[in-house]
mmCIF file of C-alpha atoms in Angstrom:
data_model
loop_
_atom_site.group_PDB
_atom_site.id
_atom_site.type_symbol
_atom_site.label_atom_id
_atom_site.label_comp_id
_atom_site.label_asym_id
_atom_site.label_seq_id
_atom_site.Cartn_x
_atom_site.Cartn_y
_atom_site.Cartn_z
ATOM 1 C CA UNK A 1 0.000 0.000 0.000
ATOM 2 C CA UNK A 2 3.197 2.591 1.082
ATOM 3 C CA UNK A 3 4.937 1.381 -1.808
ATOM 4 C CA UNK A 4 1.860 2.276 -4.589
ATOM 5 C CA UNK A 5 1.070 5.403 -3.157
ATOM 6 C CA UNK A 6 4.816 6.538 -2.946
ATOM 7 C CA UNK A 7 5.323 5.264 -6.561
ATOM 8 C CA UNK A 8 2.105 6.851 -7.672
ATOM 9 C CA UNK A 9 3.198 10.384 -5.949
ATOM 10 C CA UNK A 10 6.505 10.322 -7.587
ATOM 11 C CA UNK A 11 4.239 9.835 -10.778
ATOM 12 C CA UNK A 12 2.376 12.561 -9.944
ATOM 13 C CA UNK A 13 5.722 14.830 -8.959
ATOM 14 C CA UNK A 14 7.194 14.549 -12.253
ATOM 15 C CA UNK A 15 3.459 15.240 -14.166
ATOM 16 C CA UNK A 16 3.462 18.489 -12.286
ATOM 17 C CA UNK A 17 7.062 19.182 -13.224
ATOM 18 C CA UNK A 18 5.647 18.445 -17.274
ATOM 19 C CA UNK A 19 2.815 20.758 -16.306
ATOM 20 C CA UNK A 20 5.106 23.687 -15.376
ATOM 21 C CA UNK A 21 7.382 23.594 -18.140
ATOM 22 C CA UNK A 22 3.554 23.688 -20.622
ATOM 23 C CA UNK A 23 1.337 25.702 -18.106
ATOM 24 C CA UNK A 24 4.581 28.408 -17.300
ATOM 25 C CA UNK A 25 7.205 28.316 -20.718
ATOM 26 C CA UNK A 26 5.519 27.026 -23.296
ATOM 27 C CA UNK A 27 2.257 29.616 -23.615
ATOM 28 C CA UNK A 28 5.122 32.421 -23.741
ATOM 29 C CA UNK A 29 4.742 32.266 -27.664
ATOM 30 C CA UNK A 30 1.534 34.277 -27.766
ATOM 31 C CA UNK A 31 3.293 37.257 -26.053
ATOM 32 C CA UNK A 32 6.340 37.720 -28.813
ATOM 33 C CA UNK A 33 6.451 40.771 -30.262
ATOM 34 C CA UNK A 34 5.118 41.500 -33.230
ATOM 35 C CA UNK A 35 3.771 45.117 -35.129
ATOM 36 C CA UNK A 36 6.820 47.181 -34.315
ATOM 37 C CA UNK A 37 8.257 50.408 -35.722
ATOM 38 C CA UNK A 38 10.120 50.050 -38.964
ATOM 39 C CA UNK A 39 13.631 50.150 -38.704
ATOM 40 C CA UNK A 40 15.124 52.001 -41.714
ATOM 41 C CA UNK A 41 18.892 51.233 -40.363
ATOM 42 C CA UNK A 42 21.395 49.974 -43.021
ATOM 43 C CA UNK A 43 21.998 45.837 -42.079
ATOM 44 C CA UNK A 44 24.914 43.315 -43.380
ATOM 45 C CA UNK A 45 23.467 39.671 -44.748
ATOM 46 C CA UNK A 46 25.837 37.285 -44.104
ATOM 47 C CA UNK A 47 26.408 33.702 -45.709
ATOM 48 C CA UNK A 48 29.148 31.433 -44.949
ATOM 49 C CA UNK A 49 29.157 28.854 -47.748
ATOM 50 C CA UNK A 50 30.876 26.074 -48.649
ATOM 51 C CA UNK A 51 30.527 23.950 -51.693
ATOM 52 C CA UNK A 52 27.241 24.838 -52.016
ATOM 53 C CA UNK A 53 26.685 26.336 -55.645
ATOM 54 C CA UNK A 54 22.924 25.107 -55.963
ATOM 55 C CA UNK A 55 21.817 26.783 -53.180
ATOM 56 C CA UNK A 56 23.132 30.268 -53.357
ATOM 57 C CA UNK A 57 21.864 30.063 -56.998
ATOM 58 C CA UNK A 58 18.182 29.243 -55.375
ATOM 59 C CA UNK A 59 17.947 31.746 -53.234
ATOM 60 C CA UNK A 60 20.445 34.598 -53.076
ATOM 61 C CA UNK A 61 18.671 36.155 -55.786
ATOM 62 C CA UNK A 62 16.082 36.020 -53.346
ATOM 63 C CA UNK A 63 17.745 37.805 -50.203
ATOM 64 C CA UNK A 64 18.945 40.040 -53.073
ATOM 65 C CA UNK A 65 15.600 40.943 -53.955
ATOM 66 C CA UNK A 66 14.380 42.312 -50.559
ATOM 67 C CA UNK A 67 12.249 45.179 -50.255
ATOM 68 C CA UNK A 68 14.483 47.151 -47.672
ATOM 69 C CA UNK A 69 15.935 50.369 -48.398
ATOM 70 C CA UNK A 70 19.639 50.045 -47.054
ATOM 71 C CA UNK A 71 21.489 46.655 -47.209
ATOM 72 C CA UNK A 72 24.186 44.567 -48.658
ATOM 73 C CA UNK A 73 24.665 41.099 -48.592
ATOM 74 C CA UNK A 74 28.081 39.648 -48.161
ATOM 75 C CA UNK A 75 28.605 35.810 -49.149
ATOM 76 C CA UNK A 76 32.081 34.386 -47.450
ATOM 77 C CA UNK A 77 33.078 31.288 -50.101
ATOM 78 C CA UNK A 78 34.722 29.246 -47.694
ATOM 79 C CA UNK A 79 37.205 27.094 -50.315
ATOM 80 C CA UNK A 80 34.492 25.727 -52.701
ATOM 81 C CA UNK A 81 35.869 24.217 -55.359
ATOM 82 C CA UNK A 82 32.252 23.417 -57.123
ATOM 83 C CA UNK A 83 31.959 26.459 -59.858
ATOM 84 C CA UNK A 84 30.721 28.671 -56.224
ATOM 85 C CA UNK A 85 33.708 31.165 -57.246
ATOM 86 C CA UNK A 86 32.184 32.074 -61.308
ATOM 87 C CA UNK A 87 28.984 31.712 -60.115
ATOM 88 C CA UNK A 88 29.499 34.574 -57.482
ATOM 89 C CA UNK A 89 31.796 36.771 -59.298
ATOM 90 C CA UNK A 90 29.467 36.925 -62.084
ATOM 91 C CA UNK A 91 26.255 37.582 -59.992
ATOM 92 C CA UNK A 92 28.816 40.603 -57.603
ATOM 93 C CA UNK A 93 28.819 42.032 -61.821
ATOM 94 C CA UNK A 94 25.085 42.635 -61.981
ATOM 95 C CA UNK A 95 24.450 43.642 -58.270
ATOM 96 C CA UNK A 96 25.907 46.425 -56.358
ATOM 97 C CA UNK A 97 24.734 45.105 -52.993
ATOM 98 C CA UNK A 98 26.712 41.617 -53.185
ATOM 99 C CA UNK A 99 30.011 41.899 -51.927
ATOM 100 C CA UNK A 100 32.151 38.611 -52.389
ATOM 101 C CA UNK A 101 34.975 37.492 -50.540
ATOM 102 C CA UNK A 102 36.841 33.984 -51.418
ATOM 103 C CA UNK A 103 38.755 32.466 -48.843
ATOM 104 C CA UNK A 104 41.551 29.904 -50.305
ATOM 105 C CA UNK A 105 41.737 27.604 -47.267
ATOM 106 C CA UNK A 106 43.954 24.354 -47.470
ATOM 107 C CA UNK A 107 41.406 21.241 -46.560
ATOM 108 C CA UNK A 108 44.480 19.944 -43.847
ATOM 109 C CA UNK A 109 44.237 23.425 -42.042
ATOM 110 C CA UNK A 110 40.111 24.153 -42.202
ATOM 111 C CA UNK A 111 39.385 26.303 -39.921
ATOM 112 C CA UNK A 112 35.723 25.839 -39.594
ATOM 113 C CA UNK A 113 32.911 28.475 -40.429
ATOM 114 C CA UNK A 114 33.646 30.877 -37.139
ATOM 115 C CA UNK A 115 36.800 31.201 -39.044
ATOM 116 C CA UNK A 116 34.737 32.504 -42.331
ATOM 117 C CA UNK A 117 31.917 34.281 -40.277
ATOM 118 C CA UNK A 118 34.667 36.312 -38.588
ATOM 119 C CA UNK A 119 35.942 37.382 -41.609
ATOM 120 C CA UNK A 120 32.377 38.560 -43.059
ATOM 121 C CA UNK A 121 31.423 40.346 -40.193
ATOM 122 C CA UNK A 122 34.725 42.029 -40.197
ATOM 123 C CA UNK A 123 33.223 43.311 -44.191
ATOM 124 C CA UNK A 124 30.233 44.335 -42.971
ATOM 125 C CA UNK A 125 30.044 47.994 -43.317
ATOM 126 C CA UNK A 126 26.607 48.156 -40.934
ATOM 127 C CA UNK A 127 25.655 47.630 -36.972
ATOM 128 C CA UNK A 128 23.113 45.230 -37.591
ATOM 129 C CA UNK A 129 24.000 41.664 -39.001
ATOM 130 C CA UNK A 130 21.625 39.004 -39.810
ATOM 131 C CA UNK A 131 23.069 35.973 -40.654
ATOM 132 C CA UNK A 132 21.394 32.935 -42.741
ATOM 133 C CA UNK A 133 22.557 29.602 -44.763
ATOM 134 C CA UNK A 134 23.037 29.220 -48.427
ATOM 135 C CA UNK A 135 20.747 26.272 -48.473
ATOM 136 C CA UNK A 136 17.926 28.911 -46.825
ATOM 137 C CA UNK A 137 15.464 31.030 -48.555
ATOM 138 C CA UNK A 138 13.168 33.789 -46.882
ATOM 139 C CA UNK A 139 9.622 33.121 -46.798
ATOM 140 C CA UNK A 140 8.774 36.795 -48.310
ATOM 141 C CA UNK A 141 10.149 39.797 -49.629
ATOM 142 C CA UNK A 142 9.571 41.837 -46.528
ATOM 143 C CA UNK A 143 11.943 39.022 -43.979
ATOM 144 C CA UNK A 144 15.214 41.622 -43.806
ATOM 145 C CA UNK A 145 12.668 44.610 -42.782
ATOM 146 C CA UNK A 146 10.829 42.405 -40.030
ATOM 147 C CA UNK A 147 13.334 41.028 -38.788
ATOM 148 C CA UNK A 148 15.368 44.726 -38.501
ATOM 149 C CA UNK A 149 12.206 45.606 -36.780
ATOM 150 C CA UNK A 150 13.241 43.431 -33.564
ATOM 151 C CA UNK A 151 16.401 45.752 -33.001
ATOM 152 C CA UNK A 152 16.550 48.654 -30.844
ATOM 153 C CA UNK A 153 18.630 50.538 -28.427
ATOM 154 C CA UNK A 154 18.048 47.592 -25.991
ATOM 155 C CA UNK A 155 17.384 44.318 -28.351
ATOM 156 C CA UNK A 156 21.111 43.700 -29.448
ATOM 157 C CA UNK A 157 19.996 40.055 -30.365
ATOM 158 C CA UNK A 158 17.026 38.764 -33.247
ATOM 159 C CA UNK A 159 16.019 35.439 -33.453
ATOM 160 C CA UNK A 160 14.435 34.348 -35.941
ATOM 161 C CA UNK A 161 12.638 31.002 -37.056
ATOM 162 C CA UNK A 162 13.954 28.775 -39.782
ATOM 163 C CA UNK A 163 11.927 25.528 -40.960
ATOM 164 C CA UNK A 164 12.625 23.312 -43.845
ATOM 165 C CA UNK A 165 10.013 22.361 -46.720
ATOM 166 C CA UNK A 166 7.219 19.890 -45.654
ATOM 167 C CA UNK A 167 7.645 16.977 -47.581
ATOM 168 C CA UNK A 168 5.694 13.270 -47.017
ATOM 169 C CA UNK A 169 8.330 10.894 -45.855
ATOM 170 C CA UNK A 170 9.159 9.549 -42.754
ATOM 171 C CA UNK A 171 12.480 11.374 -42.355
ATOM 172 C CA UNK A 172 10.632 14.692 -43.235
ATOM 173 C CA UNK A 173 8.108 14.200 -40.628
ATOM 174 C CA UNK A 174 10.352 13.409 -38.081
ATOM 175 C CA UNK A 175 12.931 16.669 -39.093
ATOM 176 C CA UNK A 176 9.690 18.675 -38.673
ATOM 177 C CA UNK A 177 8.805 17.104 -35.240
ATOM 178 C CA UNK A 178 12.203 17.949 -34.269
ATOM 179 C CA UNK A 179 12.329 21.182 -35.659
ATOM 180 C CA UNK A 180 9.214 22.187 -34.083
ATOM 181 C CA UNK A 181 10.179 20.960 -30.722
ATOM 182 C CA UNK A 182 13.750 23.180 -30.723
ATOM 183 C CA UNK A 183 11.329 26.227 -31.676
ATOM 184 C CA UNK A 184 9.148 25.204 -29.168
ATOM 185 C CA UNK A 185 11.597 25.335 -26.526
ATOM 186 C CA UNK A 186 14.034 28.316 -27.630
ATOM 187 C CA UNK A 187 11.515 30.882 -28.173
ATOM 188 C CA UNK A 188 9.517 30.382 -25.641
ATOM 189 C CA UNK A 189 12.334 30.144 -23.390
ATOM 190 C CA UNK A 190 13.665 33.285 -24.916
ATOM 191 C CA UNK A 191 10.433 35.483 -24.294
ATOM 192 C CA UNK A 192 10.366 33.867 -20.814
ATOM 193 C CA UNK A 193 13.949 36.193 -20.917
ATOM 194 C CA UNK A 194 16.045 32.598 -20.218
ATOM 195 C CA UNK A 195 17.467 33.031 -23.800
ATOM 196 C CA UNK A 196 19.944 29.407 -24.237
ATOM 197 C CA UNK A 197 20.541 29.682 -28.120
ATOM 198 C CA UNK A 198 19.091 30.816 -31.501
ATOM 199 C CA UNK A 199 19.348 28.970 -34.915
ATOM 200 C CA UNK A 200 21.965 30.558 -37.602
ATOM 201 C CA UNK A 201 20.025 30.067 -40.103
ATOM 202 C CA UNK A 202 17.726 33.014 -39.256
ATOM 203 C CA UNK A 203 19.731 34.805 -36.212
ATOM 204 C CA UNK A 204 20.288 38.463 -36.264
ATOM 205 C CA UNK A 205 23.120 40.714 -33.888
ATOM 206 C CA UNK A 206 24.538 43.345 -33.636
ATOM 207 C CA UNK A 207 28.181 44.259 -34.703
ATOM 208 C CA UNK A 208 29.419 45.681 -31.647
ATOM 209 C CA UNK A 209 27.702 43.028 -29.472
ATOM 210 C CA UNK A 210 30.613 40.861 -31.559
ATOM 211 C CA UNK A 211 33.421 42.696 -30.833
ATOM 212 C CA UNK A 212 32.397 43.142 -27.092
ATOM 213 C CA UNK A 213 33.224 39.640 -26.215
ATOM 214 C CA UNK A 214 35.783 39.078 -28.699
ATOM 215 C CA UNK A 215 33.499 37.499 -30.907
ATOM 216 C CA UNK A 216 33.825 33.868 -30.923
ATOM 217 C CA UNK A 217 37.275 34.036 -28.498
ATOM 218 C CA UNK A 218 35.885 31.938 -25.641
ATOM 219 C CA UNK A 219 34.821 28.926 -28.012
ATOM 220 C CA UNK A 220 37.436 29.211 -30.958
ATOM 221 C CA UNK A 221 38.837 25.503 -30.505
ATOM 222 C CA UNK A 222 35.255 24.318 -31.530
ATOM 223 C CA UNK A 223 34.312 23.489 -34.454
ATOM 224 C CA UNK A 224 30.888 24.710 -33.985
ATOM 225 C CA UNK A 225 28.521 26.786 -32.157
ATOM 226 C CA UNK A 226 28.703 29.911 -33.971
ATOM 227 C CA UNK A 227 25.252 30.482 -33.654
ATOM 228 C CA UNK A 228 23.804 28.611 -30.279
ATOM 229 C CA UNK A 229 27.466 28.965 -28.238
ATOM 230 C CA UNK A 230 27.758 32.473 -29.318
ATOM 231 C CA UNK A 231 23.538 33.239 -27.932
ATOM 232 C CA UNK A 232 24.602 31.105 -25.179
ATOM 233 C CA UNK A 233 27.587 33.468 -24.096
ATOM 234 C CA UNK A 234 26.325 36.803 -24.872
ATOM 235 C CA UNK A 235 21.905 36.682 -24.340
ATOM 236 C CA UNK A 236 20.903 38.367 -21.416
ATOM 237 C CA UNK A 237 17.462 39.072 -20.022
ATOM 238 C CA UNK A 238 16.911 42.280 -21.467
ATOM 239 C CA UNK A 239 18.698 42.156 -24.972
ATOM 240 C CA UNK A 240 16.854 39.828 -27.029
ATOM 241 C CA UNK A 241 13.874 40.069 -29.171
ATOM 242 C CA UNK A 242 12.169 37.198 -31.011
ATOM 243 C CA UNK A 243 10.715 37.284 -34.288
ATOM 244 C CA UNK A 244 7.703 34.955 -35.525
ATOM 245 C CA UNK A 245 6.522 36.586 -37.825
ATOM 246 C CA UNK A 246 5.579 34.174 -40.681
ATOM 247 C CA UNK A 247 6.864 36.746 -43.256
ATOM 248 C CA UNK A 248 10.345 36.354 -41.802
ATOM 249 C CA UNK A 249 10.910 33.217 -41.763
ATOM 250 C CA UNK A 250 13.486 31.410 -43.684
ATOM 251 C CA UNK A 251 12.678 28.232 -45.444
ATOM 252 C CA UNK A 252 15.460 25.639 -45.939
ATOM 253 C CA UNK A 253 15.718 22.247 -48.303
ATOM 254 C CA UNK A 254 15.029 18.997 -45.785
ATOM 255 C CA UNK A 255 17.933 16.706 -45.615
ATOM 256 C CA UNK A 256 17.092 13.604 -47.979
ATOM 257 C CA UNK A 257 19.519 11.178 -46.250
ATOM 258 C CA UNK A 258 19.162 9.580 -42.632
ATOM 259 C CA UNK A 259 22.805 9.969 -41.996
ATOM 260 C CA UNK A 260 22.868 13.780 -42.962
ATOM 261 C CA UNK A 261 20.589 14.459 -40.600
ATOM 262 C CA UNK A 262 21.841 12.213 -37.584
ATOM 263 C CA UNK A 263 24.957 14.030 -38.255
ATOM 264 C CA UNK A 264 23.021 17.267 -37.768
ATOM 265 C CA UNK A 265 21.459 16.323 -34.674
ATOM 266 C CA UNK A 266 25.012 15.379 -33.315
ATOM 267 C CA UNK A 267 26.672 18.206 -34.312
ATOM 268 C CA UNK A 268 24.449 20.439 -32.235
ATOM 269 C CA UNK A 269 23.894 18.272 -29.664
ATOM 270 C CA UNK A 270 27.817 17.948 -29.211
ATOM 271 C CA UNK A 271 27.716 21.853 -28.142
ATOM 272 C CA UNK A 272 25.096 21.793 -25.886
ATOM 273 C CA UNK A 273 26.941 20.149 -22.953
ATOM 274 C CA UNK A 274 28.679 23.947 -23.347
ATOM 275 C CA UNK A 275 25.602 25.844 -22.351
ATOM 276 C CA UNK A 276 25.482 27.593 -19.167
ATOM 277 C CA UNK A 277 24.707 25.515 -15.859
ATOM 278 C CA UNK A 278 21.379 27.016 -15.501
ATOM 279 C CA UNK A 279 20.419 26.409 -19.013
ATOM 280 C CA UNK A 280 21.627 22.695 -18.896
ATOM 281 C CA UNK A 281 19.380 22.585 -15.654
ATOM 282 C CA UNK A 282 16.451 23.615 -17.439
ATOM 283 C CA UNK A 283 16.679 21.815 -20.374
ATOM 284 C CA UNK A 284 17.828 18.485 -18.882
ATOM 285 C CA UNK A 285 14.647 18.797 -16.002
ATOM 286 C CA UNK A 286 12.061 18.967 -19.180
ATOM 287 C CA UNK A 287 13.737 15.903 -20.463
ATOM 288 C CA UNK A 288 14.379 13.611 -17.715
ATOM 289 C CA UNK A 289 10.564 14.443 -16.187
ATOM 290 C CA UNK A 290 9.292 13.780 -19.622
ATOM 291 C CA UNK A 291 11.339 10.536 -19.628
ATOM 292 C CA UNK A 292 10.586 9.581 -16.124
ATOM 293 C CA UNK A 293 7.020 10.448 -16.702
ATOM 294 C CA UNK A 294 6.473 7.566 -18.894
ATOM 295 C CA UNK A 295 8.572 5.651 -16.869
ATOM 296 C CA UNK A 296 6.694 5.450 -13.520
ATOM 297 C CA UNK A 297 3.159 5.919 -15.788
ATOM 298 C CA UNK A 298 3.680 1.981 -16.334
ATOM 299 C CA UNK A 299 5.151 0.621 -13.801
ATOM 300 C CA UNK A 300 1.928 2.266 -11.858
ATOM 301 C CA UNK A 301 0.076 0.829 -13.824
ATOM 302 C CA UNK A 302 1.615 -2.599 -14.387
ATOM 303 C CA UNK A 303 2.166 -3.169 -10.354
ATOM 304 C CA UNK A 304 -1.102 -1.302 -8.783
ATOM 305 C CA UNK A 305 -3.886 -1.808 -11.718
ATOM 306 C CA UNK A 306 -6.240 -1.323 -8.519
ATOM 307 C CA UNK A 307 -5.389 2.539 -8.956
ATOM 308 C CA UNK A 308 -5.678 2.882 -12.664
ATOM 309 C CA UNK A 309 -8.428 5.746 -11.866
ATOM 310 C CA UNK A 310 -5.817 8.497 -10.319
ATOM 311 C CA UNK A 311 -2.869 7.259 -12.833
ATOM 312 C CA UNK A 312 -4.779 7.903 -15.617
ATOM 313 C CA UNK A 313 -6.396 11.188 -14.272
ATOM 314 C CA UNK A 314 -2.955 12.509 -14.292
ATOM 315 C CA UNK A 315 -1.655 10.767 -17.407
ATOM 316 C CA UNK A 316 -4.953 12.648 -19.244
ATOM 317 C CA UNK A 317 -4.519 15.906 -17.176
ATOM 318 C CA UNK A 318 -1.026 16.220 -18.674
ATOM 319 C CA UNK A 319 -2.602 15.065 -22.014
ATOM 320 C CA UNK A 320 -4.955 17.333 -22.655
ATOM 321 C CA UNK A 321 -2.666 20.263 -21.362
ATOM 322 C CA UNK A 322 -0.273 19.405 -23.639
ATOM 323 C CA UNK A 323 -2.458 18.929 -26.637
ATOM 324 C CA UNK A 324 -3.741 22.451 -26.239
ATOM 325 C CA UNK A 325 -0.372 24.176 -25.900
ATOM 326 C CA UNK A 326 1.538 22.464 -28.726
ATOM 327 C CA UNK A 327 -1.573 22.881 -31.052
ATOM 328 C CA UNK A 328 -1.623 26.906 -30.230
ATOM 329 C CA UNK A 329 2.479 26.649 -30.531
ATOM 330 C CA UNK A 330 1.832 24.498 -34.221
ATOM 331 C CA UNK A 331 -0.536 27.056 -35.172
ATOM 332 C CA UNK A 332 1.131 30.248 -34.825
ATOM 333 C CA UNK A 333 4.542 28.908 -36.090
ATOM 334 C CA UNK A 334 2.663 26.975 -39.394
ATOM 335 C CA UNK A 335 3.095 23.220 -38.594
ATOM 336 C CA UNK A 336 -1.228 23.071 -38.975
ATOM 337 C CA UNK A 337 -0.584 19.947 -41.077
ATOM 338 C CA UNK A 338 1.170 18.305 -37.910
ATOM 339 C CA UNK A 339 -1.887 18.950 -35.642
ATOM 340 C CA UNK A 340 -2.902 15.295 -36.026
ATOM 341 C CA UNK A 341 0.823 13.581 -35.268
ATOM 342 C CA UNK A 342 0.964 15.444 -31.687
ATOM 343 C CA UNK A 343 0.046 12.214 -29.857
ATOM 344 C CA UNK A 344 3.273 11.172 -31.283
ATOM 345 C CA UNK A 345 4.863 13.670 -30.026
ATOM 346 C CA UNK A 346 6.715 12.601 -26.809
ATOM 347 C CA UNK A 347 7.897 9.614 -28.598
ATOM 348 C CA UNK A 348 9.487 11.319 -31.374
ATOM 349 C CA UNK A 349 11.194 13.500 -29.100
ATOM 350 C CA UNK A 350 12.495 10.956 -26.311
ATOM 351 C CA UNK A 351 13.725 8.738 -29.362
ATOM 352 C CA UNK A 352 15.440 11.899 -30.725
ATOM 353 C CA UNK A 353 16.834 12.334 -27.439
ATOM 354 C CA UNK A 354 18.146 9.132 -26.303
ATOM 355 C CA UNK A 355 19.535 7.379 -29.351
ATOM 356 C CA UNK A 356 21.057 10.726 -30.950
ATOM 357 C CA UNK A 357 21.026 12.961 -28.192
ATOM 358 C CA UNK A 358 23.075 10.870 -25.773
ATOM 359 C CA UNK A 359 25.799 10.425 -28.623
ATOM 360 C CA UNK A 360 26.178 13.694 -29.768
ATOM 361 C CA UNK A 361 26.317 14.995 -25.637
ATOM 362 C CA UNK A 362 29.071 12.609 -25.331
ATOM 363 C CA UNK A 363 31.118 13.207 -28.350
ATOM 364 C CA UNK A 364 33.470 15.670 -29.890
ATOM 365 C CA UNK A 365 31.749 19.146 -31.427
ATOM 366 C CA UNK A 366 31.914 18.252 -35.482
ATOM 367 C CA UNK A 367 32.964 19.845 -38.543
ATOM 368 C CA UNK A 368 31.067 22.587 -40.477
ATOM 369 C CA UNK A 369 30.161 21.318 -44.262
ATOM 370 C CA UNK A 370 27.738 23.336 -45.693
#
């Protein structure tokens, strides 16, 4: 009798602690800011590339193309040796706001993309940098202004959100379930002011806010992280903004191959073990209660059937809280055509977690190859 009701309360402990992180964090995404005063400030685009030739012809003429009345976008070609070089030289020709730089790097002394991010920034003639991919397009011709919009005399930091196409396969619907769920946590987090990271390929900062901490100084030896480390190191409770606006969103190809996105997964994973203690305490409590959740929902249930009433009045509780929060989160950021996989959800993310997440945590940060 001790034994089920101490088993069912620690049940019930870690439901609440699920409850919090919906009920308290994850309702924060209604509250972003949106309708703001335009911001007619000159900004730098900058893409790091690498190899990439396809994709800059997709979509820089794109991000070329924006309807903002003071910017220039400056594309770092980090040693391609796939026709990137005529492709950009030519394009630098017919547009005045492209500005080219070609870095000759030797493949046995790659310095990584910080290396080539370092170098555009240094280029950029304005404060405010927003930084994307070369595989990412923006969802509309107004993404540079909005997202400019988030700046102020305060906001030093813009995140943005970056999806990738919706295609029908299973590897698609799980990149999209994962995708969701790091949006789900960063922004919310973020407008909760406990800003742990931002995505590059839709992140915005400014210049200064570089050169204040010696821009990537304090995690140089990695080979990644220039985008979560450097939010990691330098957000603070007042100086971020977070943009979810669907016209600023950036849009990027979904990875076709298992292994490319495993690698992905373990690549970021492998820097977040560099977060701050507080974030890592955060994080890790959402996913060992979510874990441990399921965990003492059937043993409950397997040793004390007799109480199957109260363990499934919390299992539902915690059900139907959930369902409403990530539908209102899937809604405002555009996953609608997920709203029918969300009793999936936990499952997607806790095998996510444990057979990728626990590998990348434990291994070296990996190589940028974009």
């Amino acid at each position: 009798m001790n034994l089920a009701i101490i088993l069912i309360a620690v049940f019930g402990l870690f439901a609440l602690v699920q409850l919090y992180y919906y009920l308290a964090i994850f309702t924060k995404i209604s509250k972003a800011p949106t309708n703001l005063l335009t911001n007619r400030e000159g900004v730098s685009v900058i893409i790091c590339s690498r190899n990439n030739r396809q994709g800059l012809e997709d979509n820089l003429p794109l991000i070329l193309s924006q309807n903002h009345p003071n910017f220039e976008v400056i594309v770092v070609n980090d040693g391609s040796t796939d026709g990137t070089i005529d492709f950009l030289d030519l394009l630098a020709q017919e547009n005045e706001k492209l500005k080219v730089l070609h870095l000759d790097i030797d493949e046995r002394f790659h310095r990584g993309k910080k290396f080539a991010q370092t170098i555009g920034i240094k280029a950029a003639k304005h404060e405010q940098l927003i930084f994307t991919d070369s595989d990412c397009q923006p969802a509309s011709t107004m993404w540079l202004q909005i997202m400019c919009n988030h700046f102020s005399e305060s906001h030093h930091i813009v995140l943005g959100v970056g999806q990738y196409e919706q295609k029908r396969n299973l590897l698609n619907w799980l990149t999209q379930l994962d995708t969701f769920h790091t949006h789900l946590l960063f922004l919310n987090f973020s407008i909760a002011k406990k800003t742990y990271m931002g995505v590059g390929r839709n992140l915005a900062y400014k210049r200064s806010l570089f050169f204040s901490v010696k821009g990537f100084a304090s995690h140089q030896h990695l080979l990644s992280g220039d985008d979560d480390l450097f939010v990691n190191e330098t957000a603070t409770a007042q100086n971020v903004s977070v943009c979810i606006e669907p016209e600023a969103k950036t849009i990027s190809k979904p990875h076709e191959k298992w292994s490319h996105w495993i690698y992905q997964k373990r690549r970021h994973y492998s820097t977040g073990k560099l977060y701050k203690p507080a974030h890592k305490f955060m994080l890790g409590l959402y996913s060992i209660s979510l874990f441990m959740f399921y965990v003492t929902f059937v043993l409950s249930l397997v040793l004390f059937p007799t109480y199957w009433l109260p363990i499934l009045g919390i299992f539902i509780l915690r059900f139907i809280v959930q369902a409403i929060v990530l539908l209102k989160n899937m809604q405002i950021l555009g996953y609608k055509p997920y709203f029918f996989g969300y009793p999936l959800f936990d499952f997607g993310i806790l095998f996510i977690q444990i057979f990728i997440g626990i590998r990348g945590y434990f291994s070296k940060p990996l190589r940028w190859n974009s």
